[in-house]
Structure formats: C-alpha cells, structure tokens
Amino acid sequence: MAEDSTEGHDMSDTHPAIQVQDEPALYEIRLKGHLANRWVGWFGDVTIGLEEDGTTLLTCAVIDQAALYGLLKKVRSLGLPLLSVNRVEAGKTDGGEECLR
C-alpha cells in the first residue's frame, strides 16, 4: 500500500506564507537615454534622475504590483529601452546626477 506523503505535515509546511505589504516598496527603474523635462508631471510622484552615463533613473514608492505594472506601462509608452527594474531598501538608492522632480 502506498504511503501518503503528506502524512505528519500540516498545511503550513507545504505552502509558504504570503507576506502582506503594509508600506509601499521603493523601486528604481533605469531607462536607456535621457527623459525630456516635459514628462516629469506625467509620471506623478516619481523622482527622475538624469545620469552621466546617458541613462534615466526613475525612483518611486509603489504600493503594490498593479501599481508597478501601471508605471512600467507608462515607461513602455515612452519608447525608451528598459534597462532594469530593482526593488531597493529605503535610503539605499543610487540617486541621480540631476533630479527633475
């Protein structure tokens, strides 16, 4: 007779706990090329840094994954190539050479 592989385990052993995010997560989104000043208001509460290497660094607090996808949709609409998306700890951002916010 086959032994039940779940015997002796409770549900918490087989499924990881889902963490609920109480505070917004901080993200840095790097784009190839410099973003023109006219786009500053379009992004809302986002810090826009123009880097010396010719990239744009968007830094923003994002409340959930849906908000992050909405921001990435705006990035796609710009036509600038997306180089990276990184979640960072508060106070540990790369910053920017010139801040447009």
JSON list of N, CA and C in Angstrom, two decimals, residues 29-40 43 46-59 78 80 94-101:
[
{"chain": "A", "resi": 29, "resn": "ILE", "atom": "N", "xyz": [13.93, 52.27, -11.57]},
{"chain": "A", "resi": 29, "resn": "ILE", "atom": "CA", "xyz": [13.72, 51.81, -12.95]},
{"chain": "A", "resi": 29, "resn": "ILE", "atom": "C", "xyz": [14.70, 52.59, -13.83]},
{"chain": "A", "resi": 30, "resn": "ARG", "atom": "N", "xyz": [15.58, 51.88, -14.51]},
{"chain": "A", "resi": 30, "resn": "ARG", "atom": "CA", "xyz": [16.60, 52.52, -15.34]},
{"chain": "A", "resi": 30, "resn": "ARG", "atom": "C", "xyz": [16.22, 52.38, -16.81]},
{"chain": "A", "resi": 31, "resn": "LEU", "atom": "N", "xyz": [16.30, 53.53, -17.52]},
{"chain": "A", "resi": 31, "resn": "LEU", "atom": "CA", "xyz": [15.97, 53.59, -18.94]},
{"chain": "A", "resi": 31, "resn": "LEU", "atom": "C", "xyz": [17.19, 54.02, -19.74]},
{"chain": "A", "resi": 32, "resn": "LYS", "atom": "N", "xyz": [17.30, 53.55, -20.96]},
{"chain": "A", "resi": 32, "resn": "LYS", "atom": "CA", "xyz": [18.38, 53.98, -21.84]},
{"chain": "A", "resi": 32, "resn": "LYS", "atom": "C", "xyz": [17.97, 55.32, -22.46]},
{"chain": "A", "resi": 33, "resn": "GLY", "atom": "N", "xyz": [18.82, 56.32, -22.31]},
{"chain": "A", "resi": 33, "resn": "GLY", "atom": "CA", "xyz": [18.53, 57.65, -22.83]},
{"chain": "A", "resi": 33, "resn": "GLY", "atom": "C", "xyz": [18.03, 58.57, -21.73]},
{"chain": "A", "resi": 34, "resn": "HIS", "atom": "N", "xyz": [18.02, 59.85, -22.03]},
{"chain": "A", "resi": 34, "resn": "HIS", "atom": "CA", "xyz": [17.53, 60.84, -21.06]},
{"chain": "A", "resi": 34, "resn": "HIS", "atom": "C", "xyz": [16.08, 61.19, -21.36]},
{"chain": "A", "resi": 35, "resn": "LEU", "atom": "N", "xyz": [15.30, 61.23, -20.33]},
{"chain": "A", "resi": 35, "resn": "LEU", "atom": "CA", "xyz": [13.88, 61.58, -20.41]},
{"chain": "A", "resi": 35, "resn": "LEU", "atom": "C", "xyz": [13.76, 63.10, -20.46]},
{"chain": "A", "resi": 36, "resn": "ALA", "atom": "N", "xyz": [12.98, 63.62, -21.38]},
{"chain": "A", "resi": 36, "resn": "ALA", "atom": "CA", "xyz": [12.78, 65.06, -21.51]},
{"chain": "A", "resi": 36, "resn": "ALA", "atom": "C", "xyz": [11.99, 65.62, -20.32]},
{"chain": "A", "resi": 37, "resn": "ASN", "atom": "N", "xyz": [12.25, 66.87, -19.97]},
{"chain": "A", "resi": 37, "resn": "ASN", "atom": "CA", "xyz": [11.58, 67.54, -18.84]},
{"chain": "A", "resi": 37, "resn": "ASN", "atom": "C", "xyz": [10.06, 67.49, -18.93]},
{"chain": "A", "resi": 38, "resn": "ARG", "atom": "N", "xyz": [9.53, 67.47, -20.13]},
{"chain": "A", "resi": 38, "resn": "ARG", "atom": "CA", "xyz": [8.07, 67.53, -20.30]},
{"chain": "A", "resi": 38, "resn": "ARG", "atom": "C", "xyz": [7.35, 66.31, -19.71]},
{"chain": "A", "resi": 39, "resn": "TRP", "atom": "N", "xyz": [8.06, 65.23, -19.44]},
{"chain": "A", "resi": 39, "resn": "TRP", "atom": "CA", "xyz": [7.43, 64.00, -18.92]},
{"chain": "A", "resi": 39, "resn": "TRP", "atom": "C", "xyz": [7.36, 63.95, -17.40]},
{"chain": "A", "resi": 40, "resn": "VAL", "atom": "N", "xyz": [7.96, 64.92, -16.72]},
{"chain": "A", "resi": 40, "resn": "VAL", "atom": "CA", "xyz": [8.03, 64.89, -15.26]},
{"chain": "A", "resi": 40, "resn": "VAL", "atom": "C", "xyz": [6.64, 64.78, -14.63]},
{"chain": "A", "resi": 43, "resn": "PHE", "atom": "N", "xyz": [4.49, 61.27, -14.86]},
{"chain": "A", "resi": 43, "resn": "PHE", "atom": "CA", "xyz": [4.79, 60.12, -14.01]},
{"chain": "A", "resi": 43, "resn": "PHE", "atom": "C", "xyz": [4.24, 60.27, -12.59]},
{"chain": "A", "resi": 46, "resn": "VAL", "atom": "N", "xyz": [7.24, 60.56, -8.86]},
{"chain": "A", "resi": 46, "resn": "VAL", "atom": "CA", "xyz": [8.43, 59.79, -9.24]},
{"chain": "A", "resi": 46, "resn": "VAL", "atom": "C", "xyz": [9.61, 60.76, -9.32]},
{"chain": "A", "resi": 47, "resn": "THR", "atom": "N", "xyz": [10.73, 60.38, -8.72]},
{"chain": "A", "resi": 47, "resn": "THR", "atom": "CA", "xyz": [11.95, 61.17, -8.86]},
{"chain": "A", "resi": 47, "resn": "THR", "atom": "C", "xyz": [12.64, 60.71, -10.13]},
{"chain": "A", "resi": 48, "resn": "ILE", "atom": "N", "xyz": [13.00, 61.67, -10.97]},
{"chain": "A", "resi": 48, "resn": "ILE", "atom": "CA", "xyz": [13.64, 61.35, -12.25]},
{"chain": "A", "resi": 48, "resn": "ILE", "atom": "C", "xyz": [15.07, 61.89, -12.22]},
{"chain": "A", "resi": 49, "resn": "GLY", "atom": "N", "xyz": [16.03, 60.99, -12.32]},
{"chain": "A", "resi": 49, "resn": "GLY", "atom": "CA", "xyz": [17.44, 61.37, -12.32]},
{"chain": "A", "resi": 49, "resn": "GLY", "atom": "C", "xyz": [18.04, 61.14, -13.70]},
{"chain": "A", "resi": 50, "resn": "LEU", "atom": "N", "xyz": [18.75, 62.15, -14.20]},
{"chain": "A", "resi": 50, "resn": "LEU", "atom": "CA", "xyz": [19.46, 62.02, -15.47]},
{"chain": "A", "resi": 50, "resn": "LEU", "atom": "C", "xyz": [20.91, 61.71, -15.15]},
{"chain": "A", "resi": 51, "resn": "GLU", "atom": "N", "xyz": [21.34, 60.51, -15.49]},
{"chain": "A", "resi": 51, "resn": "GLU", "atom": "CA", "xyz": [22.66, 60.04, -15.12]},
{"chain": "A", "resi": 51, "resn": "GLU", "atom": "C", "xyz": [23.71, 60.44, -16.16]},
{"chain": "A", "resi": 52, "resn": "GLU", "atom": "N", "xyz": [24.97, 60.54, -15.72]},
{"chain": "A", "resi": 52, "resn": "GLU", "atom": "CA", "xyz": [26.08, 60.91, -16.61]},
{"chain": "A", "resi": 52, "resn": "GLU", "atom": "C", "xyz": [26.31, 59.89, -17.72]},
{"chain": "A", "resi": 53, "resn": "ASP", "atom": "N", "xyz": [25.92, 58.64, -17.47]},
{"chain": "A", "resi": 53, "resn": "ASP", "atom": "CA", "xyz": [26.13, 57.59, -18.47]},
{"chain": "A", "resi": 53, "resn": "ASP", "atom": "C", "xyz": [25.06, 57.58, -19.57]},
{"chain": "A", "resi": 54, "resn": "GLY", "atom": "N", "xyz": [24.19, 58.60, -19.56]},
{"chain": "A", "resi": 54, "resn": "GLY", "atom": "CA", "xyz": [23.17, 58.71, -20.60]},
{"chain": "A", "resi": 54, "resn": "GLY", "atom": "C", "xyz": [21.88, 57.96, -20.30]},
{"chain": "A", "resi": 55, "resn": "THR", "atom": "N", "xyz": [21.73, 57.47, -19.06]},
{"chain": "A", "resi": 55, "resn": "THR", "atom": "CA", "xyz": [20.50, 56.76, -18.69]},
{"chain": "A", "resi": 55, "resn": "THR", "atom": "C", "xyz": [19.63, 57.66, -17.82]},
{"chain": "A", "resi": 56, "resn": "THR", "atom": "N", "xyz": [18.38, 57.27, -17.67]},
{"chain": "A", "resi": 56, "resn": "THR", "atom": "CA", "xyz": [17.44, 57.93, -16.78]},
{"chain": "A", "resi": 56, "resn": "THR", "atom": "C", "xyz": [17.10, 56.96, -15.66]},
{"chain": "A", "resi": 57, "resn": "LEU", "atom": "N", "xyz": [17.12, 57.44, -14.43]},
{"chain": "A", "resi": 57, "resn": "LEU", "atom": "CA", "xyz": [16.77, 56.62, -13.28]},
{"chain": "A", "resi": 57, "resn": "LEU", "atom": "C", "xyz": [15.49, 57.16, -12.65]},
{"chain": "A", "resi": 58, "resn": "LEU", "atom": "N", "xyz": [14.45, 56.35, -12.71]},
{"chain": "A", "resi": 58, "resn": "LEU", "atom": "CA", "xyz": [13.18, 56.68, -12.07]},
{"chain": "A", "resi": 58, "resn": "LEU", "atom": "C", "xyz": [13.16, 56.01, -10.70]},
{"chain": "A", "resi": 59, "resn": "THR", "atom": "N", "xyz": [12.90, 56.76, -9.66]},
{"chain": "A", "resi": 59, "resn": "THR", "atom": "CA", "xyz": [12.84, 56.22, -8.30]},
{"chain": "A", "resi": 59, "resn": "THR", "atom": "C", "xyz": [11.47, 56.55, -7.73]},
{"chain": "A", "resi": 78, "resn": "LEU", "atom": "N", "xyz": [6.75, 55.42, -23.59]},
{"chain": "A", "resi": 78, "resn": "LEU", "atom": "CA", "xyz": [7.77, 56.42, -23.94]},
{"chain": "A", "resi": 78, "resn": "LEU", "atom": "C", "xyz": [8.64, 55.97, -25.11]},
{"chain": "A", "resi": 80, "resn": "LEU", "atom": "N", "xyz": [11.49, 54.45, -24.71]},
{"chain": "A", "resi": 80, "resn": "LEU", "atom": "CA", "xyz": [12.88, 54.33, -24.28]},
{"chain": "A", "resi": 80, "resn": "LEU", "atom": "C", "xyz": [13.12, 52.88, -23.81]},
{"chain": "A", "resi": 94, "resn": "ASP", "atom": "N", "xyz": [20.42, 54.64, -5.77]},
{"chain": "A", "resi": 94, "resn": "ASP", "atom": "CA", "xyz": [21.58, 55.15, -6.49]},
{"chain": "A", "resi": 94, "resn": "ASP", "atom": "C", "xyz": [21.57, 56.66, -6.57]},
{"chain": "A", "resi": 95, "resn": "GLY", "atom": "N", "xyz": [20.38, 57.24, -6.55]},
{"chain": "A", "resi": 95, "resn": "GLY", "atom": "CA", "xyz": [20.26, 58.68, -6.70]},
{"chain": "A", "resi": 95, "resn": "GLY", "atom": "C", "xyz": [20.46, 59.07, -8.15]},
{"chain": "A", "resi": 96, "resn": "GLY", "atom": "N", "xyz": [20.59, 60.35, -8.43]},
{"chain": "A", "resi": 96, "resn": "GLY", "atom": "CA", "xyz": [20.77, 60.79, -9.78]},
{"chain": "A", "resi": 96, "resn": "GLY", "atom": "C", "xyz": [21.67, 62.00, -9.84]},
{"chain": "A", "resi": 97, "resn": "GLU", "atom": "N", "xyz": [22.28, 62.20, -10.97]},
{"chain": "A", "resi": 97, "resn": "GLU", "atom": "CA", "xyz": [23.15, 63.35, -11.15]},
{"chain": "A", "resi": 97, "resn": "GLU", "atom": "C", "xyz": [22.30, 64.63, -11.18]},
{"chain": "A", "resi": 98, "resn": "GLU", "atom": "N", "xyz": [21.20, 64.59, -11.88]},
{"chain": "A", "resi": 98, "resn": "GLU", "atom": "CA", "xyz": [20.30, 65.74, -11.96]},
{"chain": "A", "resi": 98, "resn": "GLU", "atom": "C", "xyz": [18.89, 65.24, -11.70]},
{"chain": "A", "resi": 99, "resn": "CYS", "atom": "N", "xyz": [18.25, 65.82, -10.73]},
{"chain": "A", "resi": 99, "resn": "CYS", "atom": "CA", "xyz": [16.91, 65.40, -10.37]},
{"chain": "A", "resi": 99, "resn": "CYS", "atom": "C", "xyz": [15.89, 66.36, -10.96]},
{"chain": "A", "resi": 100, "resn": "LEU", "atom": "N", "xyz": [14.90, 65.83, -11.68]},
{"chain": "A", "resi": 100, "resn": "LEU", "atom": "CA", "xyz": [13.90, 66.65, -12.34]},
{"chain": "A", "resi": 100, "resn": "LEU", "atom": "C", "xyz": [12.66, 66.85, -11.50]},
{"chain": "A", "resi": 101, "resn": "ARG", "atom": "N", "xyz": [12.55, 66.22, -10.36]},
{"chain": "A", "resi": 101, "resn": "ARG", "atom": "CA", "xyz": [11.35, 66.34, -9.52]},
{"chain": "A", "resi": 101, "resn": "ARG", "atom": "C", "xyz": [11.46, 67.49, -8.57]}
]
